[in-house]
Tab-separated table of C-alpha atoms and ligand atoms in Angstrom:
chain	number	residue	atom	x	y	z
A	1	MET	CA	5.843	66.748	62.824
A	2	ARG	CA	7.710	69.929	63.036
A	3	LYS	CA	11.397	70.765	62.563
A	4	PHE	CA	13.413	72.747	65.020
A	5	LEU	CA	15.158	76.077	63.536
A	6	ILE	CA	18.111	77.422	65.424
A	7	ALA	CA	18.414	81.045	64.032
A	8	GLY	CA	21.316	83.127	64.653
A	9	ASN	CA	20.635	86.920	64.944
A	10	TRP	CA	23.846	88.152	64.798
A	11	LYS	CA	22.694	92.162	64.788
A	12	MET	CA	25.174	94.839	64.103
A	13	ASN	CA	27.987	92.458	64.758
A	14	GLY	CA	30.406	90.997	61.870
A	15	THR	CA	32.893	91.973	59.926
A	16	ILE	CA	33.880	90.178	57.187
A	17	ASP	CA	37.249	88.638	58.805
A	18	GLU	CA	34.866	88.202	61.566
A	19	THR	CA	31.747	86.389	60.087
A	20	LYS	CA	34.669	84.216	58.233
A	21	THR	CA	36.054	83.164	61.698
A	22	LEU	CA	32.359	82.450	63.147
A	23	LEU	CA	31.580	80.351	59.887
A	24	SER	CA	34.575	78.493	59.896
A	25	GLY	CA	33.578	77.368	63.484
A	26	LEU	CA	30.065	76.242	62.755
A	27	LEU	CA	31.579	74.678	59.699
A	28	ALA	CA	33.769	72.577	61.956
A	29	GLY	CA	31.096	71.179	64.048
A	30	SER	CA	28.243	69.136	63.750
A	31	TYR	CA	24.547	68.606	64.409
A	32	ASP	CA	21.796	66.378	63.156
A	33	ASP	CA	20.374	68.180	60.289
A	34	THR	CA	17.230	65.550	60.296
A	35	LYS	CA	16.180	66.996	63.847
A	36	ALA	CA	17.026	70.857	62.949
A	37	ASP	CA	17.895	73.635	60.637
A	38	MET	CA	20.460	76.178	61.322
A	39	LEU	CA	19.984	79.714	60.110
A	40	VAL	CA	22.507	82.598	60.373
A	41	CYS	CA	21.484	86.081	59.940
A	42	PRO	CA	24.338	88.615	59.514
A	43	PRO	CA	24.563	92.467	58.840
A	44	TYR	CA	24.077	92.706	54.872
A	45	THR	CA	27.219	93.495	54.650
A	46	SER	CA	28.413	89.907	55.307
A	47	LEU	CA	25.382	88.144	53.791
A	48	GLU	CA	27.587	87.538	50.176
A	49	THR	CA	30.546	86.200	52.329
A	50	ALA	CA	28.045	84.140	54.416
A	51	SER	CA	26.294	82.498	51.547
A	52	ASN	CA	29.611	81.970	49.766
A	53	MET	CA	30.986	80.248	52.517
A	54	LEU	CA	27.896	78.019	53.349
A	55	GLN	CA	27.047	77.187	49.769
A	56	ASP	CA	27.785	73.404	50.009
A	57	SER	CA	26.818	73.225	53.762
A	58	LYS	CA	22.882	72.879	55.252
A	59	ILE	CA	23.348	76.364	56.746
A	60	ALA	CA	20.629	78.707	55.418
A	61	VAL	CA	21.624	82.435	55.246
A	62	GLY	CA	18.857	85.372	55.980
A	63	GLY	CA	18.630	89.233	56.465
A	64	GLN	CA	17.509	91.043	59.751
A	65	ASP	CA	15.213	93.393	57.949
A	66	MET	CA	14.193	94.206	54.378
A	67	SER	CA	12.169	97.202	53.042
A	68	VAL	CA	8.546	96.951	52.193
A	69	HIS	CA	9.343	98.621	48.804
A	70	GLN	CA	10.576	97.107	45.799
A	71	LYS	CA	12.947	99.394	44.814
A	72	GLY	CA	13.391	103.279	44.202
A	73	ALA	CA	14.643	106.196	46.143
A	74	TYR	CA	14.848	104.819	50.023
A	75	THR	CA	18.011	105.526	51.007
A	76	ALA	CA	19.753	103.024	53.048
A	77	GLU	CA	16.979	100.156	52.540
A	78	ILE	CA	17.359	97.110	51.007
A	79	SER	CA	15.039	94.785	48.756
A	80	ALA	CA	13.836	91.535	49.355
A	81	THR	CA	15.461	90.963	45.439
A	82	MET	CA	18.362	92.363	46.953
A	83	LEU	CA	18.652	89.504	49.898
A	84	LEU	CA	18.038	86.910	47.441
A	85	THR	CA	20.700	87.900	44.989
A	86	VAL	CA	22.890	87.509	48.087
A	87	GLY	CA	21.756	84.157	49.234
A	88	ALA	CA	19.409	84.541	51.875
A	89	SER	CA	16.199	82.468	51.934
A	90	PHE	CA	15.082	83.823	55.395
A	91	VAL	CA	14.295	87.841	56.545
A	92	ILE	CA	13.747	88.736	60.142
A	93	LEU	CA	10.899	91.255	60.450
A	94	GLY	CA	9.356	93.166	63.228
A	95	HIS	CA	12.196	92.284	65.661
A	96	SER	CA	12.118	94.273	69.051
A	97	GLU	CA	14.649	96.802	68.385
A	98	ARG	CA	13.124	97.718	64.605
A	99	ARG	CA	9.857	98.367	66.688
A	100	GLN	CA	11.846	99.873	69.360
A	101	TYR	CA	14.203	102.290	67.482
A	102	HIS	CA	12.659	102.647	64.424
A	103	ALA	CA	9.200	102.573	65.288
A	104	GLU	CA	7.727	99.706	62.846
A	105	SER	CA	4.221	98.907	63.548
A	106	ASP	CA	2.298	95.734	63.173
A	107	GLN	CA	0.852	96.971	59.896
A	108	LEU	CA	4.409	97.564	58.719
A	109	VAL	CA	5.593	94.090	59.651
A	110	ASN	CA	2.359	92.660	58.123
A	111	ALA	CA	3.218	94.490	54.732
A	112	LYS	CA	6.715	93.478	54.706
A	113	ALA	CA	6.310	89.947	55.652
A	114	LYS	CA	3.487	90.155	52.650
A	115	ALA	CA	6.322	91.467	50.300
A	116	ALA	CA	9.328	88.885	51.647
A	117	ILE	CA	6.597	85.796	50.805
A	118	ASP	CA	5.804	87.292	47.390
A	119	ALA	CA	9.974	87.250	46.473
A	120	ILE	CA	9.747	83.443	47.910
A	121	LEU	CA	12.068	84.760	51.115
A	122	THR	CA	10.475	82.979	54.618
A	123	PRO	CA	9.716	85.910	56.973
A	124	ILE	CA	10.513	85.394	60.972
A	125	ILE	CA	7.488	87.668	62.132
A	126	CYS	CA	8.433	88.547	65.648
A	127	VAL	CA	6.053	89.363	68.540
A	128	GLY	CA	6.912	90.085	72.101
A	129	GLU	CA	5.572	91.934	75.009
A	130	THR	CA	7.605	94.289	77.239
A	131	LEU	CA	8.138	93.705	81.072
A	132	ASP	CA	5.741	96.956	82.172
A	133	GLN	CA	3.089	94.730	79.845
A	134	ARG	CA	3.687	91.184	81.434
A	135	GLU	CA	3.488	92.828	85.215
A	136	ALA	CA	0.254	94.576	84.022
A	137	GLY	CA	-1.069	91.414	83.119
A	138	GLN	CA	-1.410	92.396	79.386
A	139	THR	CA	0.756	89.386	77.668
A	140	GLU	CA	-2.064	87.747	76.140
A	141	GLN	CA	-3.611	91.224	74.790
A	142	ILE	CA	-0.696	92.383	73.530
A	143	ILE	CA	0.947	88.927	71.711
A	144	GLY	CA	-2.947	88.710	70.198
A	145	MET	CA	-3.070	92.208	68.676
A	146	GLN	CA	0.522	91.426	67.775
A	147	ILE	CA	-0.238	88.023	66.040
A	148	ASP	CA	-3.852	89.612	64.624
A	149	GLY	CA	-2.126	92.611	63.164
A	150	THR	CA	1.391	90.912	61.477
A	151	LEU	CA	-1.043	88.048	60.083
A	152	GLU	CA	-3.697	90.140	58.889
A	153	GLY	CA	-5.134	89.077	55.210
A	154	PHE	CA	-3.015	85.741	55.414
A	155	SER	CA	-4.279	83.034	53.669
A	156	ALA	CA	-3.334	79.184	55.195
A	157	ASP	CA	-0.438	79.045	52.804
A	158	MET	CA	1.279	82.338	53.699
A	159	ILE	CA	1.002	81.373	57.329
A	160	LYS	CA	2.845	77.547	56.424
A	161	LYS	CA	5.726	79.797	54.429
A	162	SER	CA	6.376	81.958	57.548
A	163	VAL	CA	7.945	81.283	60.888
A	164	ILE	CA	6.832	83.276	63.966
A	165	ALA	CA	9.320	84.108	66.626
A	166	TYR	CA	8.105	84.621	70.393
A	167	GLU	CA	10.569	86.964	72.156
A	168	PRO	CA	9.522	88.765	75.272
A	169	VAL	CA	11.443	91.882	75.090
A	170	TRP	CA	12.418	91.612	78.906
A	171	ALA	CA	14.603	88.702	77.959
A	172	ILE	CA	16.192	90.117	75.128
A	173	GLY	CA	20.025	90.640	75.752
A	174	THR	CA	19.275	90.707	79.384
A	175	GLY	CA	20.234	87.362	80.491
A	176	LYS	CA	16.643	86.732	81.845
A	177	THR	CA	15.330	83.921	80.256
A	178	ALA	CA	11.451	82.963	80.375
A	179	THR	CA	10.914	79.953	82.286
A	180	PRO	CA	10.003	77.218	80.029
A	181	GLU	CA	6.687	76.956	81.436
A	182	MET	CA	5.958	80.717	80.581
A	183	ALA	CA	7.197	80.251	76.851
A	184	GLN	CA	5.403	77.422	76.401
A	185	ASP	CA	2.049	79.070	77.510
A	186	VAL	CA	2.533	82.010	75.140
A	187	HIS	CA	3.408	79.533	72.499
A	188	LYS	CA	0.363	77.718	73.081
A	189	PHE	CA	-1.575	80.705	72.937
A	190	ILE	CA	0.039	81.893	69.493
A	191	ARG	CA	-0.824	78.572	68.189
A	192	GLU	CA	-4.118	78.615	69.272
A	193	ARG	CA	-4.683	82.298	67.860
A	194	VAL	CA	-3.091	81.348	64.514
A	195	ALA	CA	-5.821	78.159	64.624
A	196	GLY	CA	-8.115	80.908	64.325
A	197	ILE	CA	-6.956	81.617	60.614
A	198	ASP	CA	-6.161	78.035	59.944
A	199	LYS	CA	-6.135	74.980	62.019
A	200	ASP	CA	-3.770	73.062	59.736
A	201	ALA	CA	-1.486	75.951	59.184
A	202	ALA	CA	-1.455	76.664	63.090
A	203	GLU	CA	-0.105	73.055	63.525
A	204	SER	CA	2.861	73.245	60.807
A	205	VAL	CA	3.805	76.845	61.665
A	206	GLN	CA	7.244	76.774	63.420
A	207	ILE	CA	7.379	79.037	66.596
A	208	LEU	CA	10.622	80.043	67.824
A	209	TYR	CA	11.397	81.326	71.102
A	210	GLY	CA	13.851	84.090	71.473
A	211	GLY	CA	15.090	86.083	74.368
A	212	SER	CA	18.568	85.264	76.292
A	213	VAL	CA	18.689	81.242	74.922
A	214	LYS	CA	21.889	79.795	76.018
A	215	PRO	CA	23.606	76.168	75.947
A	216	ASP	CA	22.335	75.706	79.723
A	217	ASN	CA	18.832	76.604	79.137
A	218	ALA	CA	18.258	75.380	75.584
A	219	LYS	CA	17.153	71.982	76.460
A	220	ASP	CA	14.601	72.797	78.702
A	221	LEU	CA	13.109	75.442	76.510
A	222	LEU	CA	13.232	73.402	73.095
A	223	SER	CA	11.761	70.237	74.872
A	224	GLN	CA	8.220	72.131	75.148
A	225	PRO	CA	5.413	70.774	73.136
A	226	ASP	CA	4.948	74.356	71.058
A	227	ILE	CA	8.334	75.460	71.176
A	228	ASP	CA	10.095	75.092	67.352
A	229	GLY	CA	13.227	76.213	67.798
A	230	ALA	CA	15.222	79.326	68.758
A	231	LEU	CA	16.138	82.873	67.901
A	232	VAL	CA	19.419	83.329	69.343
A	233	GLY	CA	21.254	86.837	69.525
A	234	GLY	CA	23.937	86.949	71.868
A	235	ALA	CA	24.965	83.053	71.878
A	236	ALA	CA	24.801	83.135	68.229
A	237	LEU	CA	28.217	85.058	68.110
A	238	LYS	CA	30.117	81.773	69.745
A	239	ALA	CA	30.143	78.788	67.499
A	240	ASP	CA	30.580	76.364	70.399
A	241	ASP	CA	27.804	78.135	72.185
A	242	PHE	CA	25.501	78.369	69.082
A	243	LEU	CA	26.304	74.594	68.341
A	244	LYS	CA	25.403	73.086	71.478
A	245	ILE	CA	21.933	75.111	71.391
A	246	ILE	CA	21.223	73.594	68.234
A	247	ASN	CA	22.592	70.047	69.728
A	248	ALA	CA	20.326	70.522	72.935
A	249	VAL	CA	17.275	69.618	70.294
B	301	PEP	C1	17.497	88.878	69.972
B	301	PEP	O1	17.821	89.663	69.787
B	301	PEP	O2	16.638	87.934	68.823
B	301	PEP	C2	17.512	87.592	70.836
B	301	PEP	C3	17.096	86.702	71.479
B	301	PEP	O3	18.588	88.324	71.807
B	301	PEP	P1	19.561	87.256	72.987
B	301	PEP	O4	19.555	85.829	72.849
B	301	PEP	O5	21.088	87.808	73.110
B	301	PEP	O6	18.647	87.656	74.350
């Protein structure tokens, strides 16, 4: 039985003061942690504050990206070890904004995911098609390529130590959401693709949906059999909304 994971990607939002306010709101709320885990991914500069505030809670902390390198002359980069030292246990990799603005490839995401697993961080590996690709009927072809590329060389054990997020690019930050049926179709496709590597791992890996998840659509999305949680952007910046989403599981 897969547990739900509700992850908040704060993107470039959250000064230290804003982080404290948002997390105070989350800590004041409640949710059933036997059904769902909560994860927040603030900007690097707020990770330590977040970890300190959340240390006695069940809420986990993650980074939004990391370097493929362990250390050295890579200006502005952050390593897996650095994330660990500020209390992160997850890291989002291959988000469409990283792919779009920083030309990240499946190959790079694959190498980063391997480095994350080596460091005992759980990678959340993002895949998703653009609107043009969906309208051209290429969704499965694109997602299949992204899954094959980002999981290249993965053993069953490595898949079990990872999370996959399906985020249709056209649904991110646009207010347009995939219908529960559209999302379920792609999640099922991803699970079948992963089963090509290992059936057990495909059954146990959590596949999150991301793309304008809000309190009013969360229940329908999260009730689909292959949707195991959500990667939430905008609605993760409001404690009430994020709590409503986790309470929709
Ligand atoms: C995201 O950026 O991962 C995301 C899903 O954003 P939003 O929920 O705002 O669409």
